[in-house]
Every structure is written in C-alpha cells, then in structure tokens.
XYZ file of C-alpha atoms in Angstrom:
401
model
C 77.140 -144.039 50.986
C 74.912 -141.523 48.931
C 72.231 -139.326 51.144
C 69.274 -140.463 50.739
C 66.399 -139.322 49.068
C 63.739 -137.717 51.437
C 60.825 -139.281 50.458
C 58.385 -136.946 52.634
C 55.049 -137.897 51.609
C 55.510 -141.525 52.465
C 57.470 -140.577 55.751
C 54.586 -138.612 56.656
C 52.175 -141.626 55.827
C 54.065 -143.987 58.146
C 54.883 -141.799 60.764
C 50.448 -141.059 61.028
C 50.110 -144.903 60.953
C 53.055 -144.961 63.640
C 52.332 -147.269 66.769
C 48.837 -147.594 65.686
C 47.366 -151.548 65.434
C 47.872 -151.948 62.074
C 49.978 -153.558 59.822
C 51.493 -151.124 57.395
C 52.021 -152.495 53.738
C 53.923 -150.246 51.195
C 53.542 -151.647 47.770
C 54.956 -150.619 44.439
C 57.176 -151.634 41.477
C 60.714 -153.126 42.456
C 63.168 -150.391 42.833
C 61.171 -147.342 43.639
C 62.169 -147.007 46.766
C 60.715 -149.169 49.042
C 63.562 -150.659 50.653
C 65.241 -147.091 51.301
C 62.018 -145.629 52.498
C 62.577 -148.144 55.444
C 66.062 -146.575 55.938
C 65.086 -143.607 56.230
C 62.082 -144.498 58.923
C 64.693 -146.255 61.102
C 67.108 -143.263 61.542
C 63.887 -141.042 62.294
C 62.852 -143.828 64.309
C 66.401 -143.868 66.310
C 66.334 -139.907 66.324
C 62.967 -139.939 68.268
C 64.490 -142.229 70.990
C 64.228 -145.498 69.584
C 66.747 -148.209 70.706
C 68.414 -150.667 68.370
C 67.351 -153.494 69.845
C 63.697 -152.036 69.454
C 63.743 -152.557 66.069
C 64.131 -156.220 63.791
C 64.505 -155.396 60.236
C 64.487 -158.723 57.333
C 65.107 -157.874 53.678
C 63.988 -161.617 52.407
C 65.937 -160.318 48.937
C 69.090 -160.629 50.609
C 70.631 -164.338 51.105
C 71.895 -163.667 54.739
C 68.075 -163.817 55.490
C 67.460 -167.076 53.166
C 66.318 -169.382 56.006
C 63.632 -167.012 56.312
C 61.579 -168.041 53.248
C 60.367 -169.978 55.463
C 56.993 -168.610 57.207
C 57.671 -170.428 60.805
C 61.259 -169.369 60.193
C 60.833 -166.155 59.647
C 57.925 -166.405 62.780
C 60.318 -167.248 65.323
C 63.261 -164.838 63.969
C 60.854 -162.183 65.079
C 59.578 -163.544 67.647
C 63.040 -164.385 69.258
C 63.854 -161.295 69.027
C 61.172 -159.681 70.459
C 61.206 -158.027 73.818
C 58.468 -158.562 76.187
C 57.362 -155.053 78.078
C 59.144 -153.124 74.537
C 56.950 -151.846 72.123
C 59.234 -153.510 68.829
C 59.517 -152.021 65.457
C 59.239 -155.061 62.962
C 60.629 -154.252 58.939
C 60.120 -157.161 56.499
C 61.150 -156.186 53.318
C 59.428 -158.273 49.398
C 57.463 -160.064 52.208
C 55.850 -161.863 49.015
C 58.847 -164.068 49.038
C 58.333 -165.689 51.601
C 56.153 -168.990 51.038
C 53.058 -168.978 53.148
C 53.949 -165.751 54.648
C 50.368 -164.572 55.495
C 50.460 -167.284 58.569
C 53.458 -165.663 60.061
C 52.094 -162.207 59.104
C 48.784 -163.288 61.172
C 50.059 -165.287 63.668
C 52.697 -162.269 64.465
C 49.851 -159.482 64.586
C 48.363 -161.019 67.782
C 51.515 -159.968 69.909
C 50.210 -156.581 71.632
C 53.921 -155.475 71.125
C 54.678 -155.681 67.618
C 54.447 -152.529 65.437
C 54.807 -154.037 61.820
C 56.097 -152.450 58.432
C 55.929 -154.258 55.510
C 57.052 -154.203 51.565
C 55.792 -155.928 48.647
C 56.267 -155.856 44.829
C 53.138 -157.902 43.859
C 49.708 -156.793 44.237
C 48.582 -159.893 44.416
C 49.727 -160.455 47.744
C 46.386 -158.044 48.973
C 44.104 -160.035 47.217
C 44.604 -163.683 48.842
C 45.189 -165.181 52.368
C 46.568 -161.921 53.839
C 44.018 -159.977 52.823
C 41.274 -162.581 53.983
C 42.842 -163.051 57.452
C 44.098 -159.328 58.208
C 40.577 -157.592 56.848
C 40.710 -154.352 58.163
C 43.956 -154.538 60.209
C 45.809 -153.247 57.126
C 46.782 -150.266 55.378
C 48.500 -150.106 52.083
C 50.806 -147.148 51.163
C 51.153 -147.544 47.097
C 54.757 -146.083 46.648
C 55.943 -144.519 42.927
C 59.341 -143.684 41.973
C 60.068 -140.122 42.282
C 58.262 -136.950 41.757
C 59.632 -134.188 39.836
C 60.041 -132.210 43.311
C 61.650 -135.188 44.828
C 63.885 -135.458 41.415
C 64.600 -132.070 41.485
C 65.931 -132.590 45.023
C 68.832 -134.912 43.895
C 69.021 -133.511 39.942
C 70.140 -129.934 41.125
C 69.744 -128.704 37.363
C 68.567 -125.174 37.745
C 66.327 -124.607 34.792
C 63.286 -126.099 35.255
C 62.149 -127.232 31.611
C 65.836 -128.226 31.325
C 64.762 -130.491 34.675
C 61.793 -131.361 33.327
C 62.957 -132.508 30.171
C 65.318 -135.273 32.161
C 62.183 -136.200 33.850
C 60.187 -136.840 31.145
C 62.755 -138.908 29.188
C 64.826 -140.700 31.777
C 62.186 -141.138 34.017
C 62.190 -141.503 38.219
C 63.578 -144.546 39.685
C 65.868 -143.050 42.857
C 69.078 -145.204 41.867
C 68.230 -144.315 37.786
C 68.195 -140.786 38.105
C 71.722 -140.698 39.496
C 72.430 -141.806 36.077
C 71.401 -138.965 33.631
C 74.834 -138.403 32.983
C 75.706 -142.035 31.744
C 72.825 -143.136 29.184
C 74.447 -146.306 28.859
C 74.439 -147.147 32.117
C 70.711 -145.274 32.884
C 69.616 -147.962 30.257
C 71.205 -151.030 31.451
C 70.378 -149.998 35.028
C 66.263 -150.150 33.803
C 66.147 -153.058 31.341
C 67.563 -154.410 34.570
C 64.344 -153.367 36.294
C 62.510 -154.461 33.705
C 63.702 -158.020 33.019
C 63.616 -158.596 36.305
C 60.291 -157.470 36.899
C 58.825 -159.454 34.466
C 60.663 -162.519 35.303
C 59.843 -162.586 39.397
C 56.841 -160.707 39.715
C 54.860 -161.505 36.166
C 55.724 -164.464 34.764
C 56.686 -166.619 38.324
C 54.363 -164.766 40.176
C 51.688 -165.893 38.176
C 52.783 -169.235 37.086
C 52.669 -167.841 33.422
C 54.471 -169.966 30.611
C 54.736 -167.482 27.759
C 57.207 -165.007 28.031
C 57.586 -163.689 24.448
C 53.442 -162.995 24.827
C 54.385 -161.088 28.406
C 57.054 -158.938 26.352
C 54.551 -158.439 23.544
C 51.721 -157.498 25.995
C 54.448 -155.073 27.810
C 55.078 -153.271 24.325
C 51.704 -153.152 23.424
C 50.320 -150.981 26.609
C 53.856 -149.108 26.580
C 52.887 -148.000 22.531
C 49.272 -147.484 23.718
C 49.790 -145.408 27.076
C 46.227 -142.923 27.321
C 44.786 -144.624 24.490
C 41.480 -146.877 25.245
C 42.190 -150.566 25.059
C 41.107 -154.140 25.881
C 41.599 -157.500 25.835
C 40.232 -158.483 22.633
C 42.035 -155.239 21.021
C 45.186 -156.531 21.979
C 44.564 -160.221 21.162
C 43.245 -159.009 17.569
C 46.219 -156.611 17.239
C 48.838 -160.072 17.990
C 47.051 -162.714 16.324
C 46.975 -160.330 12.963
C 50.595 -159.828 13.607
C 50.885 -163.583 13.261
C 50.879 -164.401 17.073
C 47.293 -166.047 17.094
C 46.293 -164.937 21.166
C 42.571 -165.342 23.092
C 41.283 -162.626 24.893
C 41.203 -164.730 27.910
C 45.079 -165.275 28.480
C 45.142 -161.474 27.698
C 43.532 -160.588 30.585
C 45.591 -163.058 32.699
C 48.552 -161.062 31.348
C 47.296 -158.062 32.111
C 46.235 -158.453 34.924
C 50.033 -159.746 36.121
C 51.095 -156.550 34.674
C 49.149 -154.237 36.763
C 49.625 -156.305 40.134
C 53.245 -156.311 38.953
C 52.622 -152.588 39.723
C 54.157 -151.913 36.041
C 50.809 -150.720 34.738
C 48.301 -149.148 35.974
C 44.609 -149.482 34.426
C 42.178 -146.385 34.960
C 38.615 -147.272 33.724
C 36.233 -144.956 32.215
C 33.327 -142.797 33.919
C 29.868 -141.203 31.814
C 29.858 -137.870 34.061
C 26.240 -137.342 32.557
C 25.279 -140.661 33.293
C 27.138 -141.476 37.198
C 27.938 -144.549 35.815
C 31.121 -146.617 35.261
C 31.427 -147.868 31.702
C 32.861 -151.559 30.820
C 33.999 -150.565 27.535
C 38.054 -150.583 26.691
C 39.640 -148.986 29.813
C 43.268 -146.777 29.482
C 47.061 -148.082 31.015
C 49.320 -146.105 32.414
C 52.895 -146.991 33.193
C 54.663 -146.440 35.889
C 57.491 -144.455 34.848
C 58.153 -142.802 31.551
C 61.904 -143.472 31.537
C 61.372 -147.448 31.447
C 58.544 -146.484 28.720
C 61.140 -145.086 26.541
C 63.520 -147.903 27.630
C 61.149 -150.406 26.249
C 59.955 -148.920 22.852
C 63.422 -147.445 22.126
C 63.502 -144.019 19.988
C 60.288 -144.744 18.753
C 56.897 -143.631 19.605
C 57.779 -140.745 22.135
C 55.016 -139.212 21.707
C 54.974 -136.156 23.613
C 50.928 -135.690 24.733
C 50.751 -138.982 26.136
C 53.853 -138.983 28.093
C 52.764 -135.968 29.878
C 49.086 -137.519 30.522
C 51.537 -140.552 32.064
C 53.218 -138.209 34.243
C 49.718 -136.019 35.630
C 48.239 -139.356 36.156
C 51.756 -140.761 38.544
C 51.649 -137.105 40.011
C 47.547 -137.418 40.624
C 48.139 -141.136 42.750
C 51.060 -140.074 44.683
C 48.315 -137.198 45.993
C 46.259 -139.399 46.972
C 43.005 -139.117 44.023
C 41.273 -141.890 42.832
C 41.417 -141.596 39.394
C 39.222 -142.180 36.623
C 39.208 -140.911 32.674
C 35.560 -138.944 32.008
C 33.188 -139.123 29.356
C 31.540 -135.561 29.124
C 29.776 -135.865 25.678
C 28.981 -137.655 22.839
C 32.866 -138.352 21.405
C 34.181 -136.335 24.163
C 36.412 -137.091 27.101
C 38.061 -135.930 30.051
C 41.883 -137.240 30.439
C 40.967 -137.596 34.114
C 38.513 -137.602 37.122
C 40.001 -136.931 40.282
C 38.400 -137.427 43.989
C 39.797 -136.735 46.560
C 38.433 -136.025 50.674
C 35.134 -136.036 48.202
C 36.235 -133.563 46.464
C 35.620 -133.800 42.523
C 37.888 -131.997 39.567
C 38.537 -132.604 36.327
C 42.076 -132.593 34.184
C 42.880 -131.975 30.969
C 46.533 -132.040 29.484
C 48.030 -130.768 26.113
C 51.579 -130.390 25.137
C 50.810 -126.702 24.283
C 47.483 -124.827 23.664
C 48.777 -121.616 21.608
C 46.994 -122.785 18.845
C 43.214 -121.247 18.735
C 41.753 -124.706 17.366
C 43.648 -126.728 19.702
C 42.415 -124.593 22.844
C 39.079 -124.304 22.244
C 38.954 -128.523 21.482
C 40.220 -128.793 24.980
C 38.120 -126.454 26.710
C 34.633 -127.949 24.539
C 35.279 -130.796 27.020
C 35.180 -129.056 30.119
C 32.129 -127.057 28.583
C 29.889 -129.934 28.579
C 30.111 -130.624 31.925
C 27.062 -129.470 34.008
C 28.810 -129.252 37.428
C 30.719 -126.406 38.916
C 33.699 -128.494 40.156
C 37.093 -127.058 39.795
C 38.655 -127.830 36.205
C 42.133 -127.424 35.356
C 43.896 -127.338 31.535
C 47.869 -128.266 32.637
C 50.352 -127.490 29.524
C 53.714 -126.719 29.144
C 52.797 -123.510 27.776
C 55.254 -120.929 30.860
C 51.905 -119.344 31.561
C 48.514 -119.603 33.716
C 45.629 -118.011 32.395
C 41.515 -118.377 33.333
C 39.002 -119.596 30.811
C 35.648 -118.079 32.312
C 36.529 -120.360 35.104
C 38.726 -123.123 33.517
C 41.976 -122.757 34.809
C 44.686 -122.896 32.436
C 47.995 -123.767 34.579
C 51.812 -124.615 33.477
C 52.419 -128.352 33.686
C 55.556 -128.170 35.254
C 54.760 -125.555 37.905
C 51.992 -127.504 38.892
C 54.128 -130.841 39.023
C 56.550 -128.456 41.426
C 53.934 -127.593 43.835
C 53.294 -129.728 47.090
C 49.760 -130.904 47.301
C-alpha cells in the first residue's frame, strides 16, 4: 500500500473538534482526499489508545455497504454496533448518498456516545434538511487537494521552480500527482474525476437534463478563471455561439458547479465604499491540473493560473476571500480576513518590468488603510515597496501559515 499523505492541517482540524458534541463534516471535490484523511485519523485514533471496536467506519461508495443507502439501514448499522458505556468513533464516508440521510444523521446525534465524522462531495447537502435540523451542531472542514508543501512531500523533486512547475500544470489531486511521470495516465486518471464529477454530483445531483450545456458551462469558467463574469455573460457568450441559453438555467448550472465543489465563486468588495457589489463576480477552480485537463494546450495562461493557485492556498488557511475594488478601474486580486485580520493580495507572473510594477503597486496605493499588503511573483526575490511587500510566489506557497 503507498504511505499516505499527511494531510496536517485537516488532522489538526479534527483532532481540535475531537470528542467535542459536534458533528464534523469535511466537504470537498471527489478525490481530494477525503476518504484517506479518515485513514489517517483512525491510525492516530488507534495510536492514542483507541480500540477497534470503538470505531464503525461506512464508505456508502463501496457496494459491501449498499444496504446502507438506506437511512434506517444505515441507522441501525450504527446503532448495532454501538457500545453502551464506550465513547464510539462513527466514519460515514459521501454521506450524500444515502437517501434521506439527514434523519439518520439527526436521529444518531442524540446518542450521548457517538462522536461522528462525516464526508460529502455536494455542497448542497449543508443547505437542506441537515442543515435545518443540525443548526449549530455542525462544523464543516472544506478540504482541497494538495498544497504545494503537501505535494512537495510526496514529489521529492529538489528544485523548487522545477516543483513548482509540476504543480502548476499537473495540478494536486493525492492519487494524480503520483502520476507526473505518466501524462497519459495523469490525464485519464482526471477526465476520470471530471466525468464523474459532473455526472453524480452536477447533473444527478441537481436533477439537471442538459449535459452538453454543463460541459459548455465547465469550459466557459475554466477559459475565464480571475476574469469577472455572470450569468447573462455566459448565456450571451453560448447563445451567440449558436447554443441559444437564459440566464436563469445559467445560474442553476452554476450554481451545481460550485456546490459540486469544482468552482469556487469569490464576489467583489468597493474597499472605499464597505460594500459588497452585485455586479459579475470571479470563479476559481479547484485545481489547475484538471483546468488544463479540460481546455487542453490551450489557454494556459500563466497570470491567472497563479491567481488560481494564491486563491486554493488563501482557503486552505482559513481567509475568507473576496476580490477588491480600490479605485475607479482598479482592483485588488484578493481580500483576505482572517481572526479579523484584513490584507490585501496582488499576483503577477513577474514584475521586472518598471510599467508592470508600478500598475500593480497603483492598486495598493489607493487604498486608505494601513493593513498589510503583499505583491506575490515568481520573480526569486522579496523586496519592500515603502511598505508593500514584494514576496516570491513560491516561497510563500512553501511556508506554513
């Protein structure tokens, strides 16, 4: 069996959570390690004392646990197996799958014994029954594929922008990147990712009936990653392309995208102003590798994969995340808050042209605060701006924060 991947700052996550009353969700795309992050819990769990027959782990993916689709099924599996006076470590893994699972989810929570872990691949699955019946008795954990630390962990490639460069174009998923010797078989392992995302978690998930309009959607936002869109642009964009499309059933489809945890939309903030904006919003996949899977050799442009990658780096820190508007045509690539704490973000393939610096540092100029602001390139050097802090993209992405 390969070792497996360390995942630390999830592990760290659970283990804070750990015997506390609440049910612990970890969501994300399929395949980015949600599944193996339970692995690893259990031997850490076993390694602090922790029988076997403390712990009842379900993966509803796998057909030995089939009857379990059912939610009274899969109620009094656990509950069968529970044992009274033990504290019991419960694992359900794509929980989504089971039909009505939110009653056995509920029903389960009201036995003072149970410490439960849960997986899901679907956003969706926070923002009906479950999340009406478990209000504030949940936490989610929103899990990524890897980050270039953890990839550099299992890619032992000693150069860093060699590294780096294998990030950026074959992208993160734990299984995937054991690939980056076979491209063939890197590719087929993420258009099997892909079609398979789209199949069980868009298009069934959400009861949609146009698949060719998911795919075209999916291209779309993976051509248009940190570039301001909406509903209507998109539906304008297709129905000129001969594909006539209302802005409605865009949004549906977009919205199945991002709960599909294949997207991720960031909306934009007037820093003058304090004020959200409603106009077009960016999208942000979730790994650059299945970007360039999708589009193919085309379109690899360079200054928007790297705002992809600070963006995945920013949410696996734990910032909320929003793009800035600091001036009349101006923006910020991002907004980050976190522990309210405010700083701003600005990425750029390289800044050793004059013109090109000072258009990224006129940004950070017109902002009237004094919170920290940070220029990240792949320039090999850091250098301060008369307090704008110019910092190399990849040592930054190889720090722990």
């Amino acid at each position: 069996m390969d070792k497996l991947i360390n995942r630390k700052s999830y592990m760290d996550q659970l283990d804070m959570w750990r015997d506390e009353k609440m049910i612990k969700v970890i969501t994300g795309v399929r395949r980015c390690g949600k599944s193996t992050l339970f692995e690893l819990y259990i031997e850490q769990l076993k390694a602090d004392g922790v029988s076997n027959d403390q712990i009842i782990s379900v993966n509803l993916e796998d057909e030995d646990f089939s009857d379990l689709l059912d939610y009274k099924k899969l109620h009094d599996y656990v509950k069968a197996r529970s044992i009274k006076d033990k504290l019991m470590y419960v694992f359900i893994d794509e929980i989504q799958n089971c039909r009505n699972y939110e009653k056995a989810v509920s029903s389960l929570y009201l036995k003072k014994n149970l410490d439960m872990y849960l997986t899901g691949s679907n956003a969706y699955m926070l923002s009906g029954e479950l999340a009406t019946k478990l209000a504030g008795r949940y936490i989610e954990i929103d899990m990524l594929p890897l980050s270039f630390v953890e990839f550099g962990d299992l890619i032992k490639i000693p150069d860093k922008h060699e590294r780096f460069n294998q990030y950026l174009n074959m992208g993160a998923f734990p299984y995937a990147a054991r690939l980056v010797d076979n491209s063939l078989a890197h590719s087929q392992y993420l258009e099997g990712i892909y079609n398979t995302v789209l199949v069980k978690d868009v298009i069934t998930n959400k009861d949609l009936k146009n698949a060719t309009l998911v795919k075209s959607i999916t291209s779309f936002l993976a051509s248009n990653i940190g570039s301001p869109v909406s509903a209507k642009k998109i539906a304008d964009t297709l129905s000129s392309s001969g594909r006539p499309t209302g802005s409605a059933t865009v949004e549906t489809y977009l919205e199945a995208l991002t709960d599909a945890y294949l997207f991720y939309k960031v909306n934009r903030y007037d820093i003058k102003g304090k004020m959200h904006l409603k106009s077009e919003s960016k999208y942000y996949i979730c790994d650059t590798g299945l970007r360039n899977m999708i589009l193919g050799a085309k379109n690899r442009d360079i200054g928007h994969q790297l705002e992809n990658i600070v963006f995945l780096e920013l949410l696996r820190r734990g910032y909320t995340i929003n793009i800035g508007k600091s001036g009349r045509g101006t923006e910020i690539d991002f907004i980050a808050v976190r522990d309210k704490k405010t700083e701003y973000y600005q990425v750029s393939a390289s800044v050793l042209d004059d013109s090109t610096l000072e258009r990224e540092l006129s940004s950070f100029k017109q902002i009237e605060d004094n919170y920290p602001k940070y220029l990240l390139t792949l320039d090999d050097f850091s250098i301060d701006h008369k307090g704008i802090q110019q910092v190399s993209l990849i040592d930054w992405l190889s720090a722990v924060s």
